[in-house]
Amino acid sequence: MSDFSEELKGPVTDDEVETSVLTGAGMHFPWLQTYVETVAIGGKRKKDFAQTTSACLSFVQEALLKHQWQQAAEYMYSYFQTLEDSDSYKRQAAPEIIWKLGSEILFYHPKSNVETFNTFADRMKNVGVMNYLKISLQHALYLLHHGMLKDAKRNLSEAETWRHGENTSSRGILINLIQAYKGLLQYYTWSKKKMELSKLDKDDYAYNAVAQDVFNHSWKTSANISALIKIPGVWDPFVKSYVEMLEFYGDRDGAQEVLTNYAYDEKFPSNPNAHIYLYNFLKRQKAPRSKMISVLKHPQKMTIMYSTLR
């Protein structure tokens, strides 16, 4: 972990050294000598590993709330020792805590960069193998945020084929979610190819090749998204992408079935957007106005949806 911490190190003044804890890596921790290394309880100063790591975690959280990214990074470096905690429960929980807090720090730290974040993510995948899929998905979203689509897709593909431990229901959902995000990336490529196809004449020599390419990407996208949207949840961007492709290939019945299930299946959580998507679909199909209005007359949602459609 010290490699990326070195990059986040700030300069240490002579005055700071006198009131700081210096680690082997040269990180400085202001005031930790008083508040962390020895914890005051009931007037007694008591050295204790568990209390030290607990105090560090509190300081990290406080620094995050105040957006003090450098200070949070310094405290975080000290908190890494919890990976060696004698308490097996705390030791097993540590990788996920370190990942969540560390990724937040690296996302906002002014000296952080994509390379630093990638190094941290790759190391945490190996440290917390039980969180490998979660970390891989969040890592991919970070890469997407920075416009690195190819890297994000590669990250998702690696996660999709990863195998470790038992096959649980939660793991199955994570795999479906990873596949669905991979499908969204394929949808993005499909949209660009579709736009390219719309600019070509059917007699153009390149038309058939592009049309086949569009079809291939739609097939891959459908395969990756279809499994996820059958699981109860709020999957707006995935449903919209899937329905757009079904409509593009003329499968209007299939598109309406997907949207109807998404809006009315009682296993799915309440979602006004689902009714709006179905309403807009019926509007595109020039359905009778009475049928369109009935879609919006869903208990406790009509006011919200009417205001959205104004």
CSV table of C-alpha atoms in Angstrom, one decimal:
chain,number,residue,atom,x,y,z
A,1,MET,CA,0.0,0.0,0.0
A,2,SER,CA,3.0,2.3,0.6
A,3,ASP,CA,3.5,3.1,-3.2
A,4,PHE,CA,0.3,5.1,-3.6
A,5,SER,CA,0.6,6.6,-0.2
A,6,GLU,CA,4.1,7.9,-1.1
A,7,GLU,CA,2.4,9.8,-3.9
A,8,LEU,CA,0.0,11.5,-1.5
A,9,LYS,CA,2.7,12.5,1.0
A,10,GLY,CA,2.8,16.1,1.8
A,11,PRO,CA,6.0,18.0,2.8
A,12,VAL,CA,6.8,17.9,6.5
A,13,THR,CA,8.2,20.9,8.3
A,14,ASP,CA,10.6,20.8,11.3
A,15,ASP,CA,7.8,22.0,13.6
A,16,GLU,CA,5.5,19.3,12.4
A,17,VAL,CA,8.1,16.6,13.1
A,18,GLU,CA,8.1,17.5,16.8
A,19,THR,CA,4.4,16.9,17.1
A,20,SER,CA,3.9,14.1,14.6
A,21,VAL,CA,4.2,10.3,14.4
A,22,LEU,CA,6.6,9.3,11.6
A,23,THR,CA,6.1,5.9,10.0
A,24,GLY,CA,8.7,3.9,8.3
A,25,ALA,CA,7.5,5.2,4.9
A,26,GLY,CA,8.0,8.7,6.1
A,27,MET,CA,4.3,9.6,6.3
A,28,HIS,CA,3.6,12.2,9.0
A,29,PHE,CA,0.6,12.1,11.3
A,30,PRO,CA,0.0,15.3,13.2
A,31,TRP,CA,-1.4,14.9,16.8
A,32,LEU,CA,-1.5,11.1,16.5
A,33,GLN,CA,1.1,10.8,19.2
A,34,THR,CA,-1.5,12.2,21.7
A,35,TYR,CA,-4.7,10.8,20.3
A,36,VAL,CA,-3.9,7.5,18.6
A,37,GLU,CA,-0.7,5.8,19.7
A,38,THR,CA,-1.9,6.1,23.3
A,39,VAL,CA,-5.6,6.4,23.9
A,40,ALA,CA,-6.9,8.2,27.0
A,41,ILE,CA,-9.7,6.4,28.7
A,42,GLY,CA,-11.0,7.4,32.2
A,43,GLY,CA,-7.9,9.5,32.8
A,44,LYS,CA,-5.6,6.5,32.0
A,45,ARG,CA,-3.3,6.3,29.0
A,46,LYS,CA,-3.5,2.9,27.5
A,47,LYS,CA,-1.7,1.5,24.5
A,48,ASP,CA,-4.1,-0.8,22.6
A,49,PHE,CA,-4.1,-2.0,19.0
A,50,ALA,CA,-7.9,-2.2,18.7
A,51,GLN,CA,-8.3,1.3,20.2
A,52,THR,CA,-5.6,2.7,17.9
A,53,THR,CA,-7.2,1.4,14.7
A,54,SER,CA,-10.7,2.5,15.9
A,55,ALA,CA,-9.4,6.0,16.6
A,56,CYS,CA,-7.7,6.1,13.2
A,57,LEU,CA,-11.0,5.1,11.5
A,58,SER,CA,-12.8,7.9,13.4
A,59,PHE,CA,-10.2,10.4,12.3
A,60,VAL,CA,-10.4,9.2,8.7
A,61,GLN,CA,-14.2,9.6,8.7
A,62,GLU,CA,-14.0,13.1,10.3
A,63,ALA,CA,-11.4,14.2,7.7
A,64,LEU,CA,-13.6,12.9,4.9
A,65,LEU,CA,-16.6,14.9,6.2
A,66,LYS,CA,-14.5,18.0,6.3
A,67,HIS,CA,-13.0,17.3,2.8
A,68,GLN,CA,-9.5,17.2,4.3
A,69,TRP,CA,-8.2,14.7,1.7
A,70,GLN,CA,-4.5,14.9,2.7
A,71,GLN,CA,-5.2,14.4,6.3
A,72,ALA,CA,-7.6,11.5,5.5
A,73,ALA,CA,-4.8,9.9,3.4
A,74,GLU,CA,-2.4,10.1,6.3
A,75,TYR,CA,-4.8,8.6,8.8
A,76,MET,CA,-5.7,5.9,6.3
A,77,TYR,CA,-2.2,4.8,6.0
A,78,SER,CA,-2.1,4.1,9.7
A,79,TYR,CA,-5.4,2.3,9.5
A,80,PHE,CA,-4.0,-0.3,7.2
A,81,GLN,CA,-2.6,-2.1,10.2
A,82,THR,CA,-6.1,-3.4,10.9
A,83,LEU,CA,-5.5,-6.0,8.1
A,84,GLU,CA,-3.3,-7.7,10.8
A,85,ASP,CA,-5.9,-7.5,13.6
A,86,SER,CA,-6.0,-10.5,15.8
A,87,ASP,CA,-9.8,-10.3,15.8
A,88,SER,CA,-10.8,-12.4,12.7
A,89,TYR,CA,-14.1,-10.5,12.2
A,90,LYS,CA,-12.4,-7.1,12.1
A,91,ARG,CA,-9.7,-8.5,9.9
A,92,GLN,CA,-12.2,-9.8,7.4
A,93,ALA,CA,-14.2,-6.6,7.4
A,94,ALA,CA,-11.1,-4.4,7.0
A,95,PRO,CA,-10.6,-4.8,3.2
A,96,GLU,CA,-14.1,-3.5,2.3
A,97,ILE,CA,-13.7,-0.5,4.8
A,98,ILE,CA,-10.3,0.3,3.4
A,99,TRP,CA,-11.6,0.1,-0.2
A,100,LYS,CA,-14.6,2.3,0.4
A,101,LEU,CA,-12.7,5.0,2.3
A,102,GLY,CA,-9.5,4.8,0.3
A,103,SER,CA,-11.3,5.0,-3.1
A,104,GLU,CA,-13.2,8.1,-1.8
A,105,ILE,CA,-10.0,9.7,-0.8
A,106,LEU,CA,-8.2,8.9,-4.1
A,107,PHE,CA,-11.2,10.1,-6.1
A,108,TYR,CA,-11.0,13.6,-4.6
A,109,HIS,CA,-7.4,14.0,-3.5
A,110,PRO,CA,-5.7,16.7,-5.6
A,111,LYS,CA,-2.5,14.7,-6.1
A,112,SER,CA,-4.3,11.5,-7.1
A,113,ASN,CA,-4.5,10.3,-10.6
A,114,VAL,CA,-5.9,7.3,-12.6
A,115,GLU,CA,-2.7,5.3,-12.3
A,116,THR,CA,-2.7,5.7,-8.5
A,117,PHE,CA,-6.4,4.7,-8.3
A,118,ASN,CA,-5.8,1.7,-10.6
A,119,THR,CA,-2.9,0.5,-8.4
A,120,PHE,CA,-5.0,0.8,-5.3
A,121,ALA,CA,-8.0,-1.0,-6.8
A,122,ASP,CA,-5.8,-3.9,-8.1
A,123,ARG,CA,-4.2,-4.4,-4.8
A,124,MET,CA,-7.5,-4.3,-2.9
A,125,LYS,CA,-9.0,-6.9,-5.2
A,126,ASN,CA,-6.2,-9.3,-4.2
A,127,VAL,CA,-6.4,-8.4,-0.5
A,128,GLY,CA,-10.2,-8.6,-0.2
A,129,VAL,CA,-11.0,-11.4,-2.6
A,130,MET,CA,-14.5,-11.7,-1.1
A,131,ASN,CA,-15.1,-8.1,-2.4
A,132,TYR,CA,-13.4,-8.7,-5.8
A,133,LEU,CA,-16.6,-8.3,-7.8
A,134,LYS,CA,-17.8,-5.2,-5.9
A,135,ILE,CA,-14.4,-3.5,-6.3
A,136,SER,CA,-14.2,-4.5,-10.0
A,137,LEU,CA,-17.6,-3.0,-10.7
A,138,GLN,CA,-16.8,0.3,-8.8
A,139,HIS,CA,-13.3,0.4,-10.5
A,140,ALA,CA,-15.0,0.1,-13.9
A,141,LEU,CA,-17.4,3.0,-13.0
A,142,TYR,CA,-14.4,5.1,-12.0
A,143,LEU,CA,-12.8,4.4,-15.4
A,144,LEU,CA,-16.0,5.2,-17.2
A,145,HIS,CA,-16.1,8.5,-15.3
A,146,HIS,CA,-12.7,9.3,-16.8
A,147,GLY,CA,-13.8,8.3,-20.3
A,148,MET,CA,-11.7,5.1,-20.4
A,149,LEU,CA,-14.3,2.9,-22.0
A,150,LYS,CA,-11.9,0.2,-23.3
A,151,ASP,CA,-10.2,-0.2,-19.9
A,152,ALA,CA,-13.6,-0.3,-18.1
A,153,LYS,CA,-14.8,-3.0,-20.5
A,154,ARG,CA,-11.7,-5.0,-20.0
A,155,ASN,CA,-12.1,-4.7,-16.2
A,156,LEU,CA,-15.7,-5.9,-16.4
A,157,SER,CA,-14.7,-8.8,-18.7
A,158,GLU,CA,-12.1,-10.0,-16.2
A,159,ALA,CA,-14.6,-9.7,-13.3
A,160,GLU,CA,-17.2,-11.6,-15.3
A,161,THR,CA,-15.0,-14.7,-15.6
A,162,TRP,CA,-13.6,-14.5,-12.0
A,163,ARG,CA,-14.3,-17.5,-9.9
A,164,HIS,CA,-13.8,-17.8,-6.1
A,165,GLY,CA,-15.8,-19.4,-3.3
A,166,GLU,CA,-19.4,-20.4,-3.3
A,167,ASN,CA,-22.1,-19.4,-5.8
A,168,THR,CA,-24.5,-17.3,-3.7
A,169,SER,CA,-27.6,-15.4,-4.7
A,170,SER,CA,-25.9,-12.1,-4.0
A,171,ARG,CA,-22.9,-13.1,-6.1
A,172,GLY,CA,-25.2,-14.1,-8.9
A,173,ILE,CA,-26.8,-10.6,-8.8
A,174,LEU,CA,-23.4,-9.0,-8.9
A,175,ILE,CA,-22.4,-11.0,-11.9
A,176,ASN,CA,-25.6,-10.0,-13.7
A,177,LEU,CA,-24.9,-6.4,-12.8
A,178,ILE,CA,-21.4,-6.6,-14.1
A,179,GLN,CA,-22.7,-8.2,-17.3
A,180,ALA,CA,-25.4,-5.5,-17.6
A,181,TYR,CA,-22.8,-2.7,-17.3
A,182,LYS,CA,-20.8,-4.4,-19.9
A,183,GLY,CA,-24.0,-4.5,-22.0
A,184,LEU,CA,-24.4,-0.7,-21.6
A,185,LEU,CA,-20.9,-0.2,-23.0
A,186,GLN,CA,-21.8,-2.4,-25.9
A,187,TYR,CA,-25.0,-0.4,-26.3
A,188,TYR,CA,-22.9,2.8,-26.5
A,189,THR,CA,-20.9,1.2,-29.4
A,190,TRP,CA,-24.2,0.0,-30.9
A,191,SER,CA,-25.6,3.5,-30.8
A,192,LYS,CA,-22.6,4.9,-32.6
A,193,LYS,CA,-22.7,2.2,-35.2
A,194,LYS,CA,-26.5,2.8,-35.7
A,195,MET,CA,-25.8,6.5,-36.3
A,196,GLU,CA,-23.1,5.5,-38.8
A,197,LEU,CA,-25.5,3.2,-40.5
A,198,SER,CA,-28.2,5.9,-40.8
A,199,LYS,CA,-25.8,8.0,-42.8
A,200,LEU,CA,-25.2,5.3,-45.4
A,201,ASP,CA,-27.3,4.6,-48.5
A,202,LYS,CA,-28.5,1.0,-48.7
A,203,ASP,CA,-26.7,0.7,-52.1
A,204,ASP,CA,-23.4,1.8,-50.5
A,205,TYR,CA,-20.8,-1.0,-50.5
A,206,ALA,CA,-20.2,-0.6,-46.8
A,207,TYR,CA,-23.9,-0.7,-45.8
A,208,ASN,CA,-24.1,-4.5,-45.3
A,209,ALA,CA,-20.9,-4.7,-43.3
A,210,VAL,CA,-22.0,-1.9,-40.9
A,211,ALA,CA,-25.5,-3.4,-40.6
A,212,GLN,CA,-24.0,-6.7,-39.6
A,213,ASP,CA,-21.8,-5.0,-37.1
A,214,VAL,CA,-24.8,-3.2,-35.6
A,215,PHE,CA,-26.7,-6.5,-35.3
A,216,ASN,CA,-23.7,-8.2,-33.6
A,217,HIS,CA,-23.5,-5.5,-31.0
A,218,SER,CA,-27.2,-5.5,-30.3
A,219,TRP,CA,-27.1,-9.3,-29.8
A,220,LYS,CA,-24.3,-9.0,-27.3
A,221,THR,CA,-26.0,-6.1,-25.5
A,222,SER,CA,-29.3,-8.0,-25.3
A,223,ALA,CA,-27.6,-11.1,-23.9
A,224,ASN,CA,-25.9,-9.1,-21.2
A,225,ILE,CA,-28.9,-6.9,-20.1
A,226,SER,CA,-31.8,-9.3,-20.4
A,227,ALA,CA,-30.9,-11.3,-17.3
A,228,LEU,CA,-30.6,-8.3,-15.0
A,229,ILE,CA,-33.9,-6.7,-15.8
A,230,LYS,CA,-35.8,-9.8,-14.9
A,231,ILE,CA,-34.5,-9.4,-11.3
A,232,PRO,CA,-36.7,-7.1,-9.1
A,233,GLY,CA,-35.0,-3.8,-8.9
A,234,VAL,CA,-34.7,-0.3,-10.5
A,235,TRP,CA,-32.9,-0.7,-13.8
A,236,ASP,CA,-33.9,2.4,-15.7
A,237,PRO,CA,-30.9,2.9,-18.0
A,238,PHE,CA,-30.7,-0.9,-18.8
A,239,VAL,CA,-34.4,-1.1,-19.6
A,240,LYS,CA,-34.4,2.0,-21.8
A,241,SER,CA,-31.4,0.7,-23.8
A,242,TYR,CA,-32.9,-2.8,-24.2
A,243,VAL,CA,-36.2,-1.4,-25.3
A,244,GLU,CA,-34.6,0.9,-27.9
A,245,MET,CA,-32.9,-2.0,-29.5
A,246,LEU,CA,-36.1,-4.1,-29.6
A,247,GLU,CA,-37.9,-1.3,-31.2
A,248,PHE,CA,-35.1,-0.7,-33.7
A,249,TYR,CA,-35.5,-4.3,-34.9
A,250,GLY,CA,-39.2,-4.1,-35.0
A,251,ASP,CA,-40.0,-6.3,-32.0
A,252,ARG,CA,-42.6,-3.9,-30.6
A,253,ASP,CA,-44.5,-6.7,-28.8
A,254,GLY,CA,-41.3,-7.7,-27.0
A,255,ALA,CA,-40.6,-4.1,-26.1
A,256,GLN,CA,-44.1,-3.6,-24.7
A,257,GLU,CA,-43.9,-6.8,-22.7
A,258,VAL,CA,-40.6,-5.7,-21.1
A,259,LEU,CA,-42.0,-2.3,-20.2
A,260,THR,CA,-45.3,-3.6,-18.9
A,261,ASN,CA,-43.6,-6.1,-16.7
A,262,TYR,CA,-41.2,-3.4,-15.4
A,263,ALA,CA,-44.2,-1.1,-14.6
A,264,TYR,CA,-46.7,-3.6,-13.1
A,265,ASP,CA,-44.8,-6.6,-11.8
A,266,GLU,CA,-45.5,-6.5,-8.1
A,267,LYS,CA,-42.1,-8.0,-7.3
A,268,PHE,CA,-40.4,-4.9,-8.6
A,269,PRO,CA,-40.2,-1.8,-6.3
A,270,SER,CA,-42.4,1.2,-7.0
A,271,ASN,CA,-40.9,3.2,-9.8
A,272,PRO,CA,-42.8,6.1,-11.5
A,273,ASN,CA,-40.3,6.1,-14.3
A,274,ALA,CA,-41.4,2.7,-15.4
A,275,HIS,CA,-44.9,4.0,-16.1
A,276,ILE,CA,-43.5,7.0,-17.9
A,277,TYR,CA,-41.4,4.7,-20.2
A,278,LEU,CA,-44.5,2.7,-21.0
A,279,TYR,CA,-46.5,5.8,-21.7
A,280,ASN,CA,-43.9,7.2,-24.0
A,281,PHE,CA,-43.7,3.8,-25.8
A,282,LEU,CA,-47.5,3.8,-26.4
A,283,LYS,CA,-47.3,7.3,-27.6
A,284,ARG,CA,-44.7,6.4,-30.2
A,285,GLN,CA,-47.0,3.5,-31.3
A,286,LYS,CA,-49.9,6.0,-31.5
A,287,ALA,CA,-52.0,4.0,-29.0
A,288,PRO,CA,-55.5,5.2,-28.0
A,289,ARG,CA,-55.3,8.1,-25.6
A,290,SER,CA,-57.4,6.3,-23.1
A,291,LYS,CA,-54.9,3.5,-23.0
A,292,MET,CA,-52.0,5.9,-22.6
A,293,ILE,CA,-53.8,7.8,-19.7
A,294,SER,CA,-54.6,4.5,-17.9
A,295,VAL,CA,-50.9,3.8,-17.7
A,296,LEU,CA,-50.4,7.0,-15.6
A,297,LYS,CA,-53.3,6.2,-13.3
A,298,HIS,CA,-51.3,4.2,-10.9
A,299,PRO,CA,-51.9,4.7,-7.2
A,300,GLN,CA,-49.8,7.5,-5.6
A,301,LYS,CA,-47.9,8.1,-8.8
A,302,MET,CA,-50.3,10.1,-11.0
A,303,THR,CA,-49.4,13.5,-9.7
A,304,ILE,CA,-45.6,12.9,-10.0
A,305,MET,CA,-45.9,11.5,-13.5
A,306,TYR,CA,-48.2,14.3,-14.8
A,307,SER,CA,-45.9,17.0,-13.5
A,308,THR,CA,-43.0,15.2,-15.2
A,309,LEU,CA,-44.8,15.1,-18.6
A,310,ARG,CA,-45.8,18.8,-18.6
